[in-house]
mmCIF file of C-alpha atoms in Angstrom:
data_model
loop_
_atom_site.group_PDB
_atom_site.id
_atom_site.type_symbol
_atom_site.label_atom_id
_atom_site.label_comp_id
_atom_site.label_asym_id
_atom_site.label_seq_id
_atom_site.Cartn_x
_atom_site.Cartn_y
_atom_site.Cartn_z
ATOM 1 C CA MET A 130 12.864 -6.307 -0.971
ATOM 2 C CA ARG A 131 12.829 -2.965 0.672
ATOM 3 C CA ALA A 132 16.873 -3.234 0.256
ATOM 4 C CA ALA A 133 16.504 -3.968 -3.546
ATOM 5 C CA VAL A 134 14.224 -1.671 -4.118
ATOM 6 C CA ARG A 135 16.177 1.036 -2.184
ATOM 7 C CA PHE A 136 18.949 0.138 -3.669
ATOM 8 C CA LEU A 137 17.669 0.221 -7.743
ATOM 9 C CA ARG A 138 15.908 3.708 -7.099
ATOM 10 C CA THR A 139 18.880 5.034 -6.174
ATOM 11 C CA ARG A 140 20.920 3.494 -8.772
ATOM 12 C CA ALA A 141 18.815 4.476 -11.672
ATOM 13 C CA GLU A 142 20.201 6.716 -13.598
ATOM 14 C CA ASN A 143 22.802 3.632 -13.549
ATOM 15 C CA TYR A 144 20.529 1.149 -15.189
ATOM 16 C CA GLY A 145 18.032 3.530 -17.248
ATOM 17 C CA LEU A 146 15.147 3.378 -14.992
ATOM 18 C CA ASP A 147 12.491 5.175 -13.784
ATOM 19 C CA PRO A 148 12.400 5.884 -9.604
ATOM 20 C CA ARG A 149 8.591 7.193 -9.747
ATOM 21 C CA ALA A 150 7.546 3.692 -11.158
ATOM 22 C CA VAL A 151 8.648 1.393 -9.400
ATOM 23 C CA GLY A 152 6.538 -1.844 -9.303
ATOM 24 C CA VAL A 153 6.922 -5.913 -8.234
ATOM 25 C CA TRP A 154 5.823 -8.788 -9.083
ATOM 26 C CA GLY A 155 5.502 -12.137 -7.249
ATOM 27 C CA ALA A 156 4.013 -15.557 -7.020
ATOM 28 C CA SER A 157 3.584 -18.000 -3.401
ATOM 29 C CA ALA A 158 6.319 -16.940 -1.320
ATOM 30 C CA GLY A 159 7.752 -14.172 -3.714
ATOM 31 C CA GLY A 160 4.066 -12.992 -3.574
ATOM 32 C CA HIS A 161 4.115 -13.222 -0.199
ATOM 33 C CA LEU A 162 7.005 -10.938 -0.497
ATOM 34 C CA ALA A 163 5.786 -8.441 -2.647
ATOM 35 C CA ALA A 164 2.581 -7.766 -1.073
ATOM 36 C CA LEU A 165 4.663 -7.443 2.373
ATOM 37 C CA THR A 166 6.888 -4.982 0.389
ATOM 38 C CA GLY A 167 3.853 -3.007 -0.931
ATOM 39 C CA LEU A 168 1.940 -2.881 2.323
ATOM 40 C CA THR A 169 5.467 -0.827 4.093
ATOM 41 C CA GLY A 170 6.764 0.822 1.268
ATOM 42 C CA HIS A 171 5.694 4.061 2.705
ATOM 43 C CA LEU A 172 7.200 3.461 6.440
ATOM 44 C CA THR A 173 11.020 4.530 6.894
ATOM 45 C CA THR A 174 12.466 1.641 8.759
ATOM 46 C CA LEU A 175 10.802 -1.535 9.789
ATOM 47 C CA PRO A 176 11.970 -2.885 13.365
ATOM 48 C CA GLY A 177 15.369 -4.014 13.008
ATOM 49 C CA GLU A 178 15.789 -2.745 9.841
ATOM 50 C CA THR A 179 19.265 -0.247 9.342
ATOM 51 C CA GLU A 180 18.261 2.822 7.050
ATOM 52 C CA THR A 181 20.276 2.720 3.725
ATOM 53 C CA GLY A 182 18.726 5.474 2.024
ATOM 54 C CA GLY A 183 16.488 6.292 -0.736
ATOM 55 C CA SER A 184 12.996 5.627 -0.238
ATOM 56 C CA ALA A 185 11.257 2.115 -0.591
ATOM 57 C CA ALA A 186 8.479 3.066 -1.588
ATOM 58 C CA VAL A 187 6.760 0.823 -4.999
ATOM 59 C CA GLN A 188 3.743 1.981 -6.806
ATOM 60 C CA ALA A 189 2.666 -1.394 -8.101
ATOM 61 C CA VAL A 190 1.977 -4.857 -6.925
ATOM 62 C CA ALA A 191 1.309 -7.680 -9.114
ATOM 63 C CA GLU A 192 1.026 -11.002 -6.676
ATOM 64 C CA SER A 193 -0.141 -14.784 -7.034
ATOM 65 C CA TYR A 194 -1.192 -17.604 -5.079
ATOM 66 C CA ALA A 195 0.564 -15.849 -1.653
ATOM 67 C CA PRO A 196 -0.408 -16.408 1.927
ATOM 68 C CA ALA A 197 -1.655 -13.448 3.931
ATOM 69 C CA ASP A 198 -1.814 -14.752 7.301
ATOM 70 C CA LEU A 199 0.700 -17.190 8.487
ATOM 71 C CA ALA A 200 -1.811 -18.231 10.706
ATOM 72 C CA SER A 201 -3.998 -19.673 9.403
ATOM 73 C CA VAL A 202 -2.716 -21.161 6.882
ATOM 74 C CA ALA A 203 -0.333 -23.165 9.131
ATOM 75 C CA ALA A 204 -3.397 -24.245 10.832
ATOM 76 C CA GLY A 205 -5.669 -25.537 7.703
ATOM 77 C CA ALA A 206 -2.876 -27.268 6.257
ATOM 78 C CA PRO A 207 -2.927 -31.003 6.824
ATOM 79 C CA ASP A 208 -0.788 -33.232 9.231
ATOM 80 C CA PRO A 209 3.060 -33.966 6.939
ATOM 81 C CA ALA A 210 3.476 -37.227 5.711
ATOM 82 C CA PRO A 211 5.795 -39.708 7.343
ATOM 83 C CA GLY A 212 9.174 -38.765 5.641
ATOM 84 C CA ASP A 213 8.001 -35.107 4.975
ATOM 85 C CA GLY A 214 9.141 -33.261 8.002
ATOM 86 C CA ASP A 215 7.378 -31.495 10.581
ATOM 87 C CA SER A 216 7.519 -28.029 10.239
ATOM 88 C CA PRO A 217 5.217 -26.439 7.581
ATOM 89 C CA PRO A 218 7.270 -23.584 5.481
ATOM 90 C CA GLU A 219 5.965 -20.741 7.416
ATOM 91 C CA ALA A 220 7.524 -22.608 10.863
ATOM 92 C CA ARG A 221 11.021 -22.939 8.534
ATOM 93 C CA LEU A 222 10.591 -19.225 7.718
ATOM 94 C CA LEU A 223 9.796 -18.212 11.001
ATOM 95 C CA GLY A 224 12.028 -20.428 13.233
ATOM 96 C CA GLY A 225 8.375 -21.673 14.975
ATOM 97 C CA HIS A 226 5.305 -22.577 14.309
ATOM 98 C CA PRO A 227 2.814 -19.747 13.656
ATOM 99 C CA ALA A 228 0.880 -21.279 16.954
ATOM 100 C CA GLU A 229 4.003 -20.654 18.943
ATOM 101 C CA VAL A 230 5.695 -17.182 17.832
ATOM 102 C CA PRO A 231 1.886 -15.323 17.013
ATOM 103 C CA GLU A 232 3.224 -12.163 16.763
ATOM 104 C CA ARG A 233 6.333 -12.729 14.465
ATOM 105 C CA ALA A 234 4.025 -14.604 12.651
ATOM 106 C CA ARG A 235 1.595 -11.392 12.791
ATOM 107 C CA ARG A 236 4.492 -9.418 11.820
ATOM 108 C CA ALA A 237 4.890 -12.075 8.593
ATOM 109 C CA SER A 238 1.167 -11.287 7.693
ATOM 110 C CA PRO A 239 0.730 -9.154 4.633
ATOM 111 C CA LEU A 240 -2.729 -8.263 6.478
ATOM 112 C CA ALA A 241 -2.052 -6.637 9.456
ATOM 113 C CA TRP A 242 -0.064 -4.150 7.503
ATOM 114 C CA VAL A 243 -2.522 -3.221 5.060
ATOM 115 C CA SER A 244 -3.379 0.336 5.122
ATOM 116 C CA ALA A 245 -4.582 2.691 2.643
ATOM 117 C CA ALA A 246 -1.349 3.932 1.996
ATOM 118 C CA ALA A 247 -1.364 1.131 -0.174
ATOM 119 C CA PRO A 248 -0.023 1.118 -4.315
ATOM 120 C CA PRO A 249 -2.357 -0.392 -6.641
ATOM 121 C CA PHE A 250 -2.567 -3.902 -6.612
ATOM 122 C CA GLN A 251 -3.368 -6.642 -9.025
ATOM 123 C CA ILE A 252 -3.925 -10.628 -7.075
ATOM 124 C CA SER A 253 -5.140 -13.593 -8.761
ATOM 125 C CA HIS A 254 -5.596 -17.314 -6.914
ATOM 126 C CA GLY A 255 -6.248 -20.410 -8.741
ATOM 127 C CA THR A 256 -10.214 -21.808 -7.043
ATOM 128 C CA GLY A 257 -8.202 -25.171 -6.286
ATOM 129 C CA ASP A 258 -5.320 -24.683 -4.847
ATOM 130 C CA ALA A 259 -4.979 -26.662 -1.859
ATOM 131 C CA LEU A 260 -1.748 -25.494 -0.731
ATOM 132 C CA VAL A 261 -2.882 -21.637 0.241
ATOM 133 C CA PRO A 262 -5.928 -21.185 -0.209
ATOM 134 C CA HIS A 263 -7.603 -19.197 -2.155
ATOM 135 C CA ARG A 264 -9.399 -17.548 0.728
ATOM 136 C CA GLN A 265 -6.484 -15.583 1.290
ATOM 137 C CA SER A 266 -6.002 -13.679 -2.011
ATOM 138 C CA GLU A 267 -9.571 -12.341 -0.870
ATOM 139 C CA ARG A 268 -9.361 -11.662 2.406
ATOM 140 C CA LEU A 269 -6.741 -9.862 1.000
ATOM 141 C CA HIS A 270 -8.560 -8.265 -1.284
ATOM 142 C CA GLU A 271 -11.134 -7.602 0.877
ATOM 143 C CA ALA A 272 -8.748 -5.951 3.217
ATOM 144 C CA LEU A 273 -7.278 -3.294 0.684
ATOM 145 C CA THR A 274 -11.296 -2.656 -0.951
ATOM 146 C CA ALA A 275 -12.097 -1.438 2.997
ATOM 147 C CA VAL A 276 -9.502 0.752 3.468
ATOM 148 C CA GLY A 277 -9.980 2.317 0.206
ATOM 149 C CA ALA A 278 -6.934 0.916 -1.445
ATOM 150 C CA PRO A 279 -6.647 0.285 -5.469
ATOM 151 C CA SER A 280 -7.195 -3.877 -5.893
ATOM 152 C CA GLU A 281 -8.779 -6.997 -8.016
ATOM 153 C CA LEU A 282 -8.796 -10.211 -8.331
ATOM 154 C CA TYR A 283 -8.550 -12.670 -10.528
ATOM 155 C CA LEU A 284 -10.259 -16.169 -8.699
ATOM 156 C CA VAL A 285 -8.440 -18.523 -11.351
ATOM 157 C CA GLU A 286 -10.634 -21.237 -12.160
ATOM 158 C CA ASP A 287 -10.378 -24.600 -10.792
ATOM 159 C CA TYR A 288 -6.069 -24.373 -11.350
ATOM 160 C CA ARG A 289 -4.294 -24.942 -8.392
ATOM 161 C CA HIS A 290 -0.690 -23.663 -7.055
ATOM 162 C CA GLY A 291 2.438 -22.892 -8.973
ATOM 163 C CA PHE A 292 0.216 -21.743 -12.299
ATOM 164 C CA LEU A 293 2.644 -18.992 -13.067
ATOM 165 C CA ASN A 294 5.820 -21.362 -13.972
ATOM 166 C CA PRO A 295 7.208 -22.788 -16.346
ATOM 167 C CA GLY A 296 6.306 -26.248 -17.039
ATOM 168 C CA GLY A 297 8.607 -28.910 -13.923
ATOM 169 C CA ARG A 298 9.205 -25.490 -11.962
ATOM 170 C CA ARG A 299 7.357 -26.591 -8.743
ATOM 171 C CA ASP A 300 7.076 -24.307 -5.311
ATOM 172 C CA ALA A 301 6.801 -27.911 -3.019
ATOM 173 C CA ASP A 302 7.336 -31.712 -3.864
ATOM 174 C CA THR A 303 3.943 -32.248 -4.222
ATOM 175 C CA PRO A 304 3.209 -33.167 -8.055
ATOM 176 C CA GLN A 305 -0.736 -33.264 -7.457
ATOM 177 C CA GLY A 306 -1.151 -30.028 -5.582
ATOM 178 C CA MET A 307 0.856 -27.987 -8.732
ATOM 179 C CA ASP A 308 -0.374 -27.372 -11.552
ATOM 180 C CA ASP A 309 3.539 -25.806 -13.342
ATOM 181 C CA GLY A 310 3.552 -24.786 -16.823
ATOM 182 C CA ARG A 311 -0.716 -25.335 -17.043
ATOM 183 C CA LEU A 312 -0.913 -20.700 -17.824
ATOM 184 C CA GLU A 313 2.298 -21.617 -20.272
ATOM 185 C CA THR A 314 0.174 -23.947 -22.182
ATOM 186 C CA GLU A 315 -2.802 -23.725 -22.048
ATOM 187 C CA GLY A 316 -2.711 -19.749 -22.588
ATOM 188 C CA THR A 317 -5.261 -17.867 -20.665
ATOM 189 C CA ALA A 318 -7.984 -19.203 -18.211
ATOM 190 C CA PRO A 319 -11.914 -18.450 -17.087
ATOM 191 C CA ALA A 320 -11.330 -16.116 -14.221
ATOM 192 C CA LEU A 321 -14.032 -14.062 -11.986
ATOM 193 C CA HIS A 322 -12.994 -10.573 -11.805
ATOM 194 C CA ARG A 323 -13.089 -8.642 -7.969
ATOM 195 C CA THR A 324 -12.387 -5.033 -8.261
ATOM 196 C CA SER A 325 -12.462 -2.512 -5.331
ATOM 197 C CA ALA A 326 -14.820 0.184 -7.851
ATOM 198 C CA ALA A 327 -17.178 -2.286 -7.324
ATOM 199 C CA PRO A 328 -16.803 -2.970 -3.625
ATOM 200 C CA ASN A 329 -20.299 -5.064 -3.243
ATOM 201 C CA ALA A 330 -19.667 -6.719 -6.457
ATOM 202 C CA THR A 331 -19.694 -10.626 -6.288
ATOM 203 C CA GLY A 332 -17.450 -10.025 -10.024
ATOM 204 C CA GLU A 333 -18.080 -10.494 -13.243
ATOM 205 C CA GLY A 334 -15.996 -13.462 -15.692
ATOM 206 C CA THR A 335 -13.171 -12.946 -17.521
ATOM 207 C CA THR A 336 -10.447 -14.259 -18.561
ATOM 208 C CA PHE A 337 -6.665 -14.504 -16.743
ATOM 209 C CA GLY A 338 -3.496 -14.244 -18.203
ATOM 210 C CA PHE A 339 0.080 -13.464 -18.623
ATOM 211 C CA ASP A 340 -1.167 -10.318 -20.471
ATOM 212 C CA SER A 341 -3.163 -9.543 -17.475
ATOM 213 C CA ILE A 342 -0.241 -8.801 -15.518
ATOM 214 C CA ASP A 343 1.671 -7.678 -17.709
ATOM 215 C CA GLY A 344 -1.222 -5.154 -18.942
ATOM 216 C CA PHE A 345 -1.678 -4.048 -15.471
ATOM 217 C CA LEU A 346 1.794 -3.484 -14.212
ATOM 218 C CA ARG A 347 2.266 -1.237 -17.206
ATOM 219 C CA ARG A 348 -1.322 0.619 -16.949
ATOM 220 C CA THR A 349 -0.219 1.633 -13.314
ATOM 221 C CA LEU A 350 3.114 2.423 -13.457
ATOM 222 C CA ALA A 351 2.954 4.795 -16.705
ATOM 223 C CA SER A 352 0.179 6.599 -14.906
ATOM 224 C CA ARG A 353 2.088 6.815 -11.388
ATOM 225 C CA SER A 354 5.079 7.929 -13.509
ATOM 226 C CA ALA A 355 2.563 10.617 -15.178
ATOM 227 C CA SER A 356 1.012 11.910 -12.179
ATOM 228 C CA ASP A 357 4.236 12.541 -10.415
ATOM 229 C CA PRO A 358 6.597 14.652 -12.349
ATOM 230 C CA THR A 359 9.149 14.243 -9.684
ATOM 231 C CA PRO A 360 11.038 11.483 -7.317
ATOM 232 C CA ARG A 361 9.342 11.914 -3.734
ATOM 233 C CA SER A 362 10.495 10.222 -0.858
ATOM 234 C CA ALA A 363 7.978 8.121 1.228
ATOM 235 C CA PRO A 364 6.798 8.911 4.610
ATOM 236 C CA GLY A 365 8.270 8.465 7.554
ATOM 237 C CA GLY A 366 7.361 6.327 10.408
ATOM 238 C CA THR A 367 7.594 3.106 11.838
ATOM 239 C CA THR A 368 5.170 0.854 13.097
#
């Protein structure tokens, strides 16, 4: 995804884009990639990455029900049912179970990359999610808050995994654990909202819907573009 951000930024004029205001949005595995993109954007290169020119930084991240720590998600997953295979999604991504490749799992986990350089985050997660526990999103929000990075978290009441998907489009072959199409049908859902602006508060009751994501991206990207009239390259460095 970093390569895609660079590609779009270096060709922003061709596509009518504002290179000062790039946001990413994803859910589940896509949310995992969006979070990693946002948290590593200030780095010029990552290990094994070829520098292709252009900044990989983004100015906003909206992500939903994504794993923040691959090792803990895999460790807490139930044993697969007969016929489902014996490799969790994390193992298929990493080429081995996180317990067997701990350093690879750490580097693929958003929590490992949290820093004060992070762009604003909006995180949402259903409290009924059995595939990726909502504690994963709480941990990421808490880590961002601890380093002074702007973050807001919506804990969507009793919603399960995949609630942002259209109906019938599942992230996993486990219909009983999915809520695909639910938010589209219901429009909004009750949620607990926490923000880094009030780090000691337990949160306040509100609602969450697609408009919440749209509003966050519009507000954040507009403010970033207005406050930075000239495109800048991201600071250099690797870890």
